[in-house]
Coordinates of C-alpha atoms in Angstrom, one line a residue:
Chain A
M178 CA 17.7 22.0 -28.6
P179 CA 17.5 18.9 -29.7
L180 CA 17.2 16.6 -26.5
S181 CA 19.6 12.8 -26.7
P182 CA 17.8 10.4 -27.0
I183 CA 17.2 7.5 -24.3
E184 CA 19.4 4.7 -24.8
R185 CA 17.6 1.7 -23.6
P186 CA 16.7 -0.5 -21.8
P187 CA 13.1 2.7 -21.3
H188 CA 13.1 2.8 -18.0
R189 CA 15.4 5.8 -15.9
E190 CA 15.3 7.2 -12.2
V191 CA 12.7 9.7 -11.4
L192 CA 12.4 10.6 -8.8
P193 CA 15.1 9.5 -5.9
G194 CA 13.7 5.3 -5.7
I195 CA 11.3 5.3 -8.3
H196 CA 12.1 4.2 -11.3
W197 CA 9.7 4.8 -14.5
I198 CA 9.5 2.5 -16.4
Q199 CA 8.0 3.2 -20.1
E200 CA 5.9 1.1 -22.8
C201 CA 4.9 3.5 -25.9
G202 CA 3.4 1.7 -28.8
R203 CA 2.8 2.4 -32.3
H204 CA 2.3 6.0 -33.8
R205 CA -1.5 7.0 -33.1
V206 CA -1.5 8.5 -36.3
A207 CA -5.3 9.8 -36.1
I208 CA -4.8 11.8 -32.7
A209 CA -1.3 13.4 -34.8
Q210 CA -3.5 14.3 -37.5
D211 CA -6.8 15.9 -34.6
L212 CA -3.7 17.7 -33.8
A213 CA -2.4 18.7 -35.9
A214 CA -5.8 20.3 -37.5
H215 CA -5.7 21.8 -33.8
G216 CA -2.3 23.3 -34.0
A217 CA 0.3 21.8 -32.4
R218 CA 3.0 22.9 -33.8
W219 CA 5.3 19.6 -31.0
A220 CA 2.4 17.0 -33.5
G221 CA 4.6 17.6 -36.5
G222 CA 7.6 17.5 -37.9
G223 CA 7.3 13.4 -38.5
R224 CA 7.3 12.3 -35.2
E225 CA 6.0 9.6 -33.9
L226 CA 3.2 10.3 -31.5
H227 CA 2.7 8.3 -28.8
V228 CA 0.4 7.4 -25.8
P229 CA 2.6 5.1 -24.0
Q230 CA 1.5 2.5 -20.9
N231 CA 4.1 4.0 -17.0
A232 CA 5.1 1.0 -14.2
Y233 CA 6.6 2.7 -11.4
L234 CA 9.2 0.4 -10.3
L235 CA 9.6 1.0 -6.1
V236 CA 12.5 0.6 -4.4
G237 CA 13.6 1.1 -0.9
E238 CA 14.1 -1.5 1.4
R239 CA 11.2 -3.5 0.0
T240 CA 9.9 -3.2 -3.1
L241 CA 6.9 -2.7 -4.8
L242 CA 6.1 -2.2 -9.7
F243 CA 3.8 -0.8 -9.2
D244 CA 1.1 -2.2 -13.2
T245 CA 2.6 -3.8 -15.9
L246 CA 2.6 -2.4 -19.5
S247 CA -0.1 -4.2 -21.9
P248 CA 1.5 -7.5 -22.7
A249 CA 2.4 -6.0 -25.8
A250 CA 5.3 -4.7 -23.5
G251 CA 5.8 -8.5 -21.7
G252 CA 9.3 -8.6 -22.8
L253 CA 9.7 -4.8 -22.3
V254 CA 8.9 -4.9 -18.2
L255 CA 10.1 -7.9 -16.9
A256 CA 13.9 -6.5 -19.2
A257 CA 14.0 -3.3 -17.3
L258 CA 12.9 -5.8 -14.1
D259 CA 15.5 -7.3 -14.8
D260 CA 17.9 -4.6 -14.9
I261 CA 16.6 -2.1 -12.1
L262 CA 16.3 -4.9 -9.7
G263 CA 20.2 -6.7 -10.6
G264 CA 19.0 -9.9 -8.5
R265 CA 16.8 -8.0 -5.7
P266 CA 13.3 -9.8 -4.8
L267 CA 10.6 -7.9 -6.4
D268 CA 8.2 -7.6 -3.3
Y269 CA 5.1 -6.3 -4.6
L270 CA 3.0 -6.6 -7.6
A271 CA 0.4 -3.2 -7.2
I272 CA -2.4 -3.9 -9.5
S273 CA -4.3 0.1 -9.7
H274 CA -6.6 -1.9 -11.8
P275 CA -7.9 -5.0 -14.0
D276 CA -7.9 -2.9 -17.1
V277 CA -5.3 -4.7 -19.7
P278 CA -2.4 -2.0 -20.1
H279 CA -2.2 -2.0 -16.9
A280 CA -2.3 -5.2 -15.4
G281 CA -1.3 -7.6 -19.1
N282 CA 1.6 -8.7 -18.1
T283 CA 0.6 -10.2 -14.0
G284 CA 0.7 -13.5 -14.2
R285 CA 4.2 -13.0 -16.9
I286 CA 5.7 -11.0 -14.1
R287 CA 4.6 -13.3 -10.4
R288 CA 6.0 -16.4 -12.8
R289 CA 8.9 -14.0 -12.8
H290 CA 8.6 -12.9 -9.2
P291 CA 6.7 -16.0 -7.8
E292 CA 8.3 -14.2 -4.3
A293 CA 6.3 -10.8 -5.1
R294 CA 3.1 -10.4 -2.7
L295 CA -0.1 -9.3 -4.9
V296 CA -1.3 -6.5 -3.1
A297 CA -5.2 -5.5 -5.1
P298 CA -7.6 -2.1 -4.7
R299 CA -10.1 -3.2 -1.8
A300 CA -12.5 -1.1 -3.3
G301 CA -14.1 -3.0 -6.1
E302 CA -17.4 -5.9 -5.1
T303 CA -16.0 -8.5 -8.3
H304 CA -12.0 -9.4 -6.8
A305 CA -13.0 -13.0 -8.2
L306 CA -13.7 -12.6 -11.6
Y307 CA -10.2 -11.3 -11.4
H308 CA -8.7 -13.7 -9.8
L309 CA -7.8 -10.9 -7.0
D310 CA -9.3 -12.7 -4.5
D311 CA -6.9 -13.4 -2.6
A312 CA -4.1 -10.8 -3.2
L313 CA -3.3 -8.1 -0.4
H314 CA -6.2 -5.1 -0.7
V315 CA -5.0 -1.0 -0.1
G316 CA -7.6 1.5 0.4
P317 CA -7.1 4.5 1.7
H318 CA -6.7 3.6 4.8
D319 CA -3.4 1.8 4.8
V320 CA 0.1 2.0 4.1
I321 CA 3.2 0.0 3.2
D322 CA 6.8 0.9 4.3
L323 CA 9.1 -0.6 2.1
G324 CA 11.6 0.5 4.1
G325 CA 12.1 4.6 3.3
L326 CA 9.4 4.9 0.6
T327 CA 5.9 5.0 2.5
L328 CA 2.9 4.7 0.1
R329 CA 0.0 5.0 0.7
F330 CA -3.3 3.7 -1.6
P331 CA -6.3 7.2 -1.9
E332 CA -9.2 6.3 -3.7
A333 CA -9.2 7.3 -7.5
T334 CA -11.1 10.0 -7.8
F335 CA -11.1 9.6 -12.1
L336 CA -11.4 7.0 -12.3
D337 CA -13.3 3.9 -14.3
A338 CA -14.1 0.7 -13.7
A339 CA -15.0 0.7 -9.7
L340 CA -11.8 -1.9 -8.0
H341 CA -9.5 1.2 -8.6
T342 CA -6.7 2.8 -6.2
W343 CA -4.3 5.5 -6.8
M344 CA -1.5 5.3 -4.7
C345 CA 0.5 7.9 -3.2
E346 CA 4.6 8.5 -1.8
E347 CA 4.9 10.2 1.1
T348 CA 8.7 10.9 1.0
T349 CA 9.1 12.0 -2.0
R350 CA 5.4 13.2 -2.9
T351 CA 4.8 11.6 -5.5
L352 CA 0.6 11.2 -6.4
F353 CA 0.2 7.7 -9.1
T354 CA -3.1 9.0 -10.8
V355 CA -3.8 6.1 -13.8
D356 CA -5.5 6.7 -16.4
W357 CA -5.9 10.9 -15.1
L358 CA -3.8 12.7 -16.7
G359 CA -2.6 11.7 -19.0
F360 CA -1.3 12.8 -22.2
P361 CA 0.2 11.9 -25.9
H362 CA 3.8 13.0 -26.7
V363 CA 6.3 13.2 -29.2
S364 CA 9.6 10.7 -30.3
G365 CA 12.0 12.4 -28.9
E366 CA 10.2 12.8 -25.2
C367 CA 9.7 10.2 -23.5
L368 CA 10.7 9.0 -20.6
R369 CA 11.0 12.5 -20.2
R370 CA 9.6 15.1 -17.4
T371 CA 7.3 17.8 -18.9
D372 CA 9.9 20.1 -17.2
E373 CA 12.0 18.4 -19.9
I374 CA 10.5 18.8 -22.7
E375 CA 10.8 22.2 -25.1
A376 CA 7.0 22.0 -25.4
E377 CA 4.6 23.0 -22.6
I378 CA 2.4 20.3 -21.8
D379 CA -1.2 22.6 -23.0
V380 CA -5.1 21.9 -22.9
D381 CA -4.7 20.8 -25.8
R382 CA -2.8 17.6 -25.1
L383 CA -4.9 16.6 -22.4
E384 CA -7.9 17.4 -23.7
A385 CA -6.7 14.8 -27.1
F386 CA -6.8 11.7 -24.0
H387 CA -9.0 12.0 -21.7
S388 CA -12.5 13.1 -24.4
R389 CA -11.2 9.3 -25.4
V390 CA -9.8 7.8 -22.5
M391 CA -13.3 9.4 -19.6
F392 CA -15.9 9.4 -22.3
W393 CA -18.2 9.5 -20.1
F394 CA -16.8 13.8 -19.7
Q395 CA -19.4 14.4 -22.5
Y396 CA -22.2 13.9 -19.8
V397 CA -21.2 15.6 -16.5
D398 CA -21.5 17.9 -15.0
V399 CA -18.8 20.5 -14.9
D400 CA -19.8 22.1 -11.3
R401 CA -19.0 18.9 -10.1
V402 CA -16.3 17.4 -11.3
R403 CA -14.1 20.8 -10.4
A404 CA -15.2 20.7 -7.2
A405 CA -13.6 17.2 -6.9
T406 CA -10.6 18.3 -8.9
D407 CA -10.4 22.1 -6.4
A408 CA -10.5 19.0 -3.7
L409 CA -8.1 16.6 -4.7
A410 CA -5.5 20.2 -5.3
R411 CA -6.0 20.7 -1.8
E412 CA -5.1 17.8 -0.9
F413 CA -1.8 17.1 -3.2
G414 CA -0.8 20.8 -3.7
G415 CA 3.0 20.1 -4.0
Y416 CA 3.1 16.7 -4.9
H417 CA 4.6 14.8 -8.0
L418 CA 2.1 14.2 -10.7
A419 CA 2.3 10.3 -11.6
P420 CA 0.8 8.9 -14.3
A421 CA -0.4 5.1 -16.3
H422 CA -0.4 7.2 -19.2
G423 CA 1.9 11.0 -19.7
L424 CA 4.7 12.1 -18.7
V425 CA 6.2 12.7 -14.9
V426 CA 5.0 16.1 -13.4
R427 CA 7.9 18.0 -11.1
E428 CA 7.4 21.0 -11.3
D429 CA 4.5 23.7 -10.7
P430 CA 1.7 20.2 -10.8
E431 CA -0.3 22.6 -9.2
R432 CA -1.0 23.8 -12.7
Y433 CA -2.2 20.7 -14.0
F434 CA -5.0 20.6 -12.1
Q435 CA -6.5 23.7 -13.8
L436 CA -5.8 22.6 -17.3
M437 CA -8.1 19.5 -15.8
N438 CA -10.7 21.8 -15.3
E439 CA -10.7 23.2 -18.3
V440 CA -10.4 19.4 -20.2
V441 CA -13.6 19.0 -18.7
R442 CA -15.3 21.9 -19.8
R443 CA -14.3 21.4 -23.2
V444 CA -15.1 17.8 -23.8
A445 CA -18.6 18.3 -21.8
E446 CA -19.4 21.0 -23.8
S447 CA -18.5 19.7 -27.6
G448 CA -17.9 15.5 -26.4
R449 CA -16.3 12.4 -27.0
G450 CA -12.9 12.8 -29.1
G451 CA -13.0 9.5 -30.6
V452 CA -10.8 6.6 -28.8
L453 CA -7.7 5.7 -28.7
Chain B
M249 CA -32.6 -23.9 -24.5
S250 CA -36.0 -22.7 -22.7
R251 CA -37.5 -18.9 -22.4
G252 CA -36.9 -16.6 -19.5
T253 CA -40.0 -16.8 -18.2
P254 CA -41.8 -16.3 -14.4
G255 CA -41.2 -18.7 -12.5
A256 CA -38.4 -21.3 -14.4
P257 CA -37.0 -23.6 -12.5
D258 CA -33.3 -22.4 -10.9
V259 CA -31.4 -25.4 -10.7
R260 CA -27.7 -24.3 -8.2
D261 CA -25.1 -26.2 -8.0
T262 CA -22.5 -26.5 -5.4
E263 CA -21.6 -22.5 -5.5
G264 CA -25.9 -22.0 -6.0
T265 CA -24.5 -19.4 -8.6
A266 CA -25.3 -21.6 -12.3
A267 CA -28.5 -21.3 -15.1
S268 CA -31.1 -24.1 -15.6
T269 CA -30.3 -24.2 -18.9
P270 CA -27.1 -23.7 -21.4
S271 CA -29.0 -21.7 -23.0
I272 CA -32.3 -19.0 -23.4
T273 CA -33.7 -17.6 -26.2
V274 CA -33.3 -14.4 -26.1
T275 CA -35.5 -13.6 -29.2
D276 CA -35.5 -15.8 -32.6
G277 CA -31.5 -16.7 -33.4
V278 CA -30.8 -15.0 -30.5
E279 CA -29.6 -16.8 -26.1
W280 CA -28.5 -16.0 -23.7
I281 CA -26.2 -18.8 -21.6
H282 CA -25.3 -17.4 -18.8
E283 CA -23.5 -17.7 -14.9
C284 CA -24.1 -16.1 -11.7
F285 CA -21.9 -14.6 -9.1
P286 CA -22.4 -13.9 -5.3
E287 CA -23.3 -9.8 -4.1
G288 CA -23.9 -9.6 -0.7
D289 CA -27.1 -11.2 -1.0
A290 CA -28.0 -11.1 -4.4
H291 CA -26.2 -11.8 -8.0
L292 CA -25.2 -10.6 -10.2
H293 CA -25.4 -12.1 -13.9
V294 CA -21.8 -12.9 -16.3
S295 CA -23.6 -13.9 -19.8
V296 CA -23.1 -14.9 -23.1
Y297 CA -24.1 -14.2 -25.8
L298 CA -25.2 -17.1 -29.0
V299 CA -26.3 -14.9 -32.3
R300 CA -27.2 -18.7 -34.8
T301 CA -26.3 -17.8 -38.3
P302 CA -26.7 -19.5 -41.5
G303 CA -22.7 -19.7 -41.2
G304 CA -22.4 -20.4 -37.2
D305 CA -22.7 -19.4 -34.5
I306 CA -21.4 -16.4 -32.9
L307 CA -20.0 -15.5 -29.5
I308 CA -20.9 -12.8 -27.8
D309 CA -18.2 -12.6 -25.3
S310 CA -16.2 -15.2 -22.9
G311 CA -17.6 -14.8 -19.8
S312 CA -15.5 -14.6 -16.9
F313 CA -12.6 -17.1 -16.4
H314 CA -14.1 -17.0 -13.1
H315 CA -17.0 -19.8 -14.2
R316 CA -14.6 -21.3 -17.2
D317 CA -15.1 -24.4 -17.1
R318 CA -18.7 -23.9 -16.9
V319 CA -19.0 -21.6 -19.2
A320 CA -17.2 -23.5 -22.3
A321 CA -19.7 -27.0 -20.9
R322 CA -23.0 -24.6 -22.1
I323 CA -21.8 -23.1 -25.1
R324 CA -20.2 -26.9 -26.0
E325 CA -24.0 -28.4 -25.1
A326 CA -25.3 -25.1 -26.4
T327 CA -23.5 -25.2 -29.8
A328 CA -24.0 -29.6 -30.5
G329 CA -19.8 -29.3 -29.7
A330 CA -19.4 -26.7 -32.7
G331 CA -18.1 -24.3 -30.8
P332 CA -18.8 -20.5 -31.9
R333 CA -17.8 -19.9 -34.9
A334 CA -16.7 -16.5 -34.7
L335 CA -16.3 -13.1 -31.5
I336 CA -17.1 -10.4 -31.5
L337 CA -16.1 -9.0 -27.9
S338 CA -17.5 -5.5 -26.1
H339 CA -14.1 -5.0 -24.9
S340 CA -11.8 -6.8 -23.1
D341 CA -12.2 -6.2 -19.5
Y342 CA -11.5 -9.8 -17.8
P343 CA -15.5 -10.8 -16.9
H344 CA -15.6 -10.5 -20.5
S345 CA -13.1 -11.7 -22.7
G346 CA -10.9 -14.3 -19.7
N347 CA -11.7 -17.1 -21.5
I348 CA -11.5 -16.1 -25.3
P349 CA -7.7 -18.8 -25.1
A350 CA -10.2 -21.4 -23.2
L351 CA -12.0 -21.3 -26.1
R352 CA -10.2 -21.0 -29.9
S353 CA -8.0 -23.7 -27.6
E354 CA -11.1 -25.5 -27.2
W355 CA -12.5 -24.9 -31.0
G356 CA -9.6 -23.3 -33.1
D357 CA -8.3 -20.1 -34.0
F358 CA -12.1 -18.3 -34.8
E359 CA -12.6 -15.3 -36.4
I360 CA -12.4 -12.8 -33.6
V361 CA -13.7 -8.8 -33.8
A362 CA -12.7 -6.7 -31.0
S363 CA -14.0 -4.0 -29.1
C364 CA -12.5 -0.1 -30.5
A365 CA -9.8 -0.4 -28.4
D366 CA -5.6 -1.6 -30.5
P367 CA -6.2 -5.1 -30.1
E368 CA -2.3 -5.4 -29.6
I369 CA -2.2 -2.7 -26.1
Q370 CA -5.4 -4.9 -24.9
G371 CA -2.8 -8.7 -25.5
L372 CA -6.4 -9.2 -28.0
P373 CA -2.4 -8.8 -31.2
Y374 CA -5.0 -12.2 -33.7
A375 CA -8.8 -9.7 -33.8
R376 CA -10.0 -7.9 -36.0
R377 CA -10.9 -4.2 -35.1
S378 CA -14.0 -3.0 -34.9
R379 CA -14.5 0.6 -34.7
I380 CA -17.6 2.8 -33.3
G381 CA -20.0 4.2 -35.9
E382 CA -19.5 1.4 -39.1
T383 CA -21.4 -1.3 -39.5
L384 CA -18.8 -4.5 -39.9
E385 CA -20.0 -8.2 -41.1
V386 CA -19.5 -11.2 -39.1
L387 CA -20.0 -14.9 -41.0
G388 CA -22.2 -12.4 -43.2
R389 CA -25.0 -11.2 -40.0
P390 CA -24.1 -6.9 -40.0
F391 CA -23.8 -6.2 -36.9
T392 CA -23.2 -1.7 -36.2
F393 CA -20.9 -0.7 -33.6
L394 CA -22.2 2.1 -31.0
D395 CA -20.5 4.2 -28.2
P396 CA -22.2 3.5 -24.8
P397 CA -23.4 6.3 -23.0
L398 CA -22.7 3.9 -20.2
A399 CA -19.6 1.4 -19.2
D400 CA -16.2 1.6 -18.0
R401 CA -13.6 0.8 -19.8
S402 CA -13.1 3.9 -22.3
H403 CA -12.5 1.1 -25.1
T404 CA -16.3 -0.3 -24.3
T405 CA -19.2 -1.1 -27.6
W406 CA -22.2 -2.0 -27.5
I407 CA -22.5 -4.0 -30.3
Y408 CA -26.2 -3.8 -32.2
D409 CA -27.8 -6.8 -34.2
R410 CA -29.1 -5.8 -37.1
V411 CA -31.2 -8.0 -37.8
S412 CA -32.1 -9.7 -34.5
R413 CA -32.7 -5.8 -33.6
V414 CA -30.7 -7.6 -30.2
L415 CA -28.6 -5.1 -29.0
F416 CA -26.0 -5.8 -26.9
V417 CA -24.5 -3.9 -23.5
A418 CA -21.5 -4.6 -21.8
D419 CA -21.4 -3.0 -18.7
G420 CA -24.9 -0.9 -19.4
F421 CA -28.3 -2.2 -18.8
A422 CA -26.7 -4.7 -15.6
T423 CA -29.1 -5.3 -12.7
L424 CA -28.2 -7.4 -9.4
H425 CA -31.5 -10.0 -9.0
P426 CA -31.9 -12.3 -6.2
P427 CA -30.6 -15.7 -5.3
G428 CA -34.1 -18.2 -7.4
A429 CA -34.3 -15.9 -10.1
C430 CA -31.3 -15.7 -12.8
D431 CA -32.8 -18.0 -15.7
R432 CA -35.6 -15.0 -15.8
F433 CA -35.7 -11.7 -18.1
W434 CA -36.1 -8.7 -16.3
G435 CA -39.2 -7.9 -16.4
A436 CA -40.2 -11.2 -14.8
L437 CA -37.6 -10.9 -11.2
P438 CA -39.9 -9.9 -8.4
A439 CA -41.0 -6.2 -8.8
A440 CA -40.1 -5.0 -5.3
G441 CA -36.6 -5.5 -5.0
R442 CA -36.4 -4.6 -9.1
A443 CA -35.5 -0.8 -8.6
A444 CA -33.1 -1.4 -5.6
G445 CA -31.4 -3.9 -8.5
V446 CA -30.9 -1.4 -10.5
A447 CA -29.8 1.4 -8.0
E448 CA -27.1 -0.6 -6.5
F449 CA -25.8 -1.6 -9.5
H450 CA -25.1 1.4 -10.6
R451 CA -23.3 2.9 -7.3
Q452 CA -21.0 0.4 -7.1
T453 CA -20.2 -0.7 -10.6
L454 CA -20.2 2.8 -12.3
R455 CA -19.1 5.4 -10.0
W456 CA -18.5 8.0 -12.4
L457 CA -22.4 8.3 -12.7
R458 CA -21.1 10.3 -9.8
Y459 CA -20.7 13.5 -11.7
V460 CA -23.3 13.5 -14.3
D461 CA -25.8 15.6 -15.1
P462 CA -28.6 12.6 -15.4
E463 CA -30.3 14.2 -17.7
R464 CA -27.8 14.5 -19.8
L465 CA -27.1 10.7 -19.8
M466 CA -30.2 9.7 -19.9
D467 CA -31.3 11.5 -23.0
A468 CA -28.4 10.0 -24.7
L469 CA -29.6 6.6 -23.8
V470 CA -33.2 8.2 -25.2
R471 CA -31.4 9.2 -28.5
L472 CA -29.9 5.6 -28.9
F473 CA -32.5 3.9 -29.0
E474 CA -34.5 6.5 -31.5
T475 CA -31.3 5.7 -33.8
H476 CA -31.5 1.8 -33.1
P477 CA -34.8 0.8 -32.4
V478 CA -35.1 -2.4 -30.5
V479 CA -36.3 -6.4 -29.6
A480 CA -34.0 -7.0 -26.8
V481 CA -30.8 -5.1 -24.9
A482 CA -29.3 -8.2 -23.5
P483 CA -26.8 -6.9 -21.0
I484 CA -23.4 -8.8 -19.9
H485 CA -24.0 -8.4 -15.6
G486 CA -28.4 -8.5 -16.5
P487 CA -31.0 -10.7 -17.7
P488 CA -31.6 -9.5 -20.9
I489 CA -35.0 -6.2 -21.1
E490 CA -37.0 -6.9 -23.8
V491 CA -38.7 -4.2 -25.4
A492 CA -41.7 -3.3 -24.2
D493 CA -40.0 -3.4 -20.8
L494 CA -37.4 -1.0 -21.4
D495 CA -39.6 2.1 -20.5
A496 CA -39.4 0.9 -17.7
Y497 CA -35.9 0.3 -16.5
L498 CA -34.9 3.7 -17.9
A499 CA -37.3 5.3 -15.2
M500 CA -35.5 3.4 -12.8
L501 CA -32.1 4.3 -14.0
G502 CA -32.8 7.7 -14.2
D503 CA -34.0 7.4 -10.3
A504 CA -31.2 5.7 -9.1
V505 CA -28.5 8.4 -11.1
R506 CA -30.1 10.5 -9.6
A507 CA -30.4 9.0 -6.7
I508 CA -25.9 8.5 -6.5
V509 CA -25.8 11.6 -7.0
R510 CA -27.7 13.6 -4.6
R511 CA -25.9 11.2 -2.2
Q512 CA -22.5 13.4 -3.4
T513 CA -23.7 16.7 -3.0

């Protein structure tokens, strides 16, 4: 059954108190062609293929924005914040890692919301190079209580740069996995949870993202990565999954850990799939 | 300019992190401009390079906004005020790309060649995108863009200057160095701390190394140098490595990666 389009603005409350803001960007022709060549019928039919950036605004008694979208979406994220906050202050602006597609609107948001306390990963040694030395630094032993929502900051198990954190919210049991568990979607699937789209997320779709972004999977000892993934599954089994470059997973999250083990095996065997 | 030789003078500024000259010659037509960042008891270079061409100077990366004024001053002095005519970006991580707006403000809308990612998403809508595997001419000089085995961001490219045979390697081939040795090439760093400097940088910075099969990674690096022979390797976060010292660096890197992996198991 065809899905009805979601009207602008591009955000929704995807779980209680968790507002998902999505930047879909342009059609990714090369990735669409690769997927079509692998028989991915969901990626055909003249639909646009998106590799999104996601930001999440958590609203309890206090508010926190996790990541900022890319500089190409500065107006979008500010409009979404206005929409959701409705005049309330933004209490915290948290950066998962200072990569441009995640942190590229930090300055604009801070100018609009000078009241927001900047939150950055404790991990890493070079905060001053990113103007993050004065931020509130958070790590695995820290908690931010938003009043009704409780945030922890587990180590980023799969990451690019060292200055990096994941986040989890304990009331809804949601793990924010940043660059891990990304995958493309097509027009019609924007801002849909995986249980709301027709196609089942499969290894091909996850591989299309990770073989480009987690380029280092091509050099790994697969068993070592599998052990880390299995440890994650034990710690966060049953948590909803909220990636920065995919759709939110509410149902059967355990399945995704298994899919990712297969993704790693494939990339280690076949090499990098290209770039985004 | 000067050359990076043992015992080169190290003139400090108030942060204790400055180089003594605006630029240091790597090889004919390629110069190293650096600032340092204190990291524990050691220093981390944050560098840019100048490639001299008949059509003007090409800047490789832009440095960190943390060092904005000093980097701009060094570029100004090294180019006799003319500034760069083009800039090639290894990737848009802030310590590499953070000064682009300031440099364009001073020297105008010179050509920007971005790394392999979508320039709009990277905040560089005015840039020309490079693609891994291709060779582009910039101010008439050919550069080949390579897939980097050592990187943090996925949108990193290594930049091979086909004229000088210098390979610009972004976050690859880095090392921490002791205070007082900021101007020295890697082969001229005090021997006693070189291995530790290589190991500590990689342990801190490329956190994914904990998962690798060290031999697969090192094989990829060796193959890359077989197909792209170098005179020197030019990292952003370490001093240049002359080809005579490359095997020694690779040996220390291999040891460092194996130690990182062992620590995880």
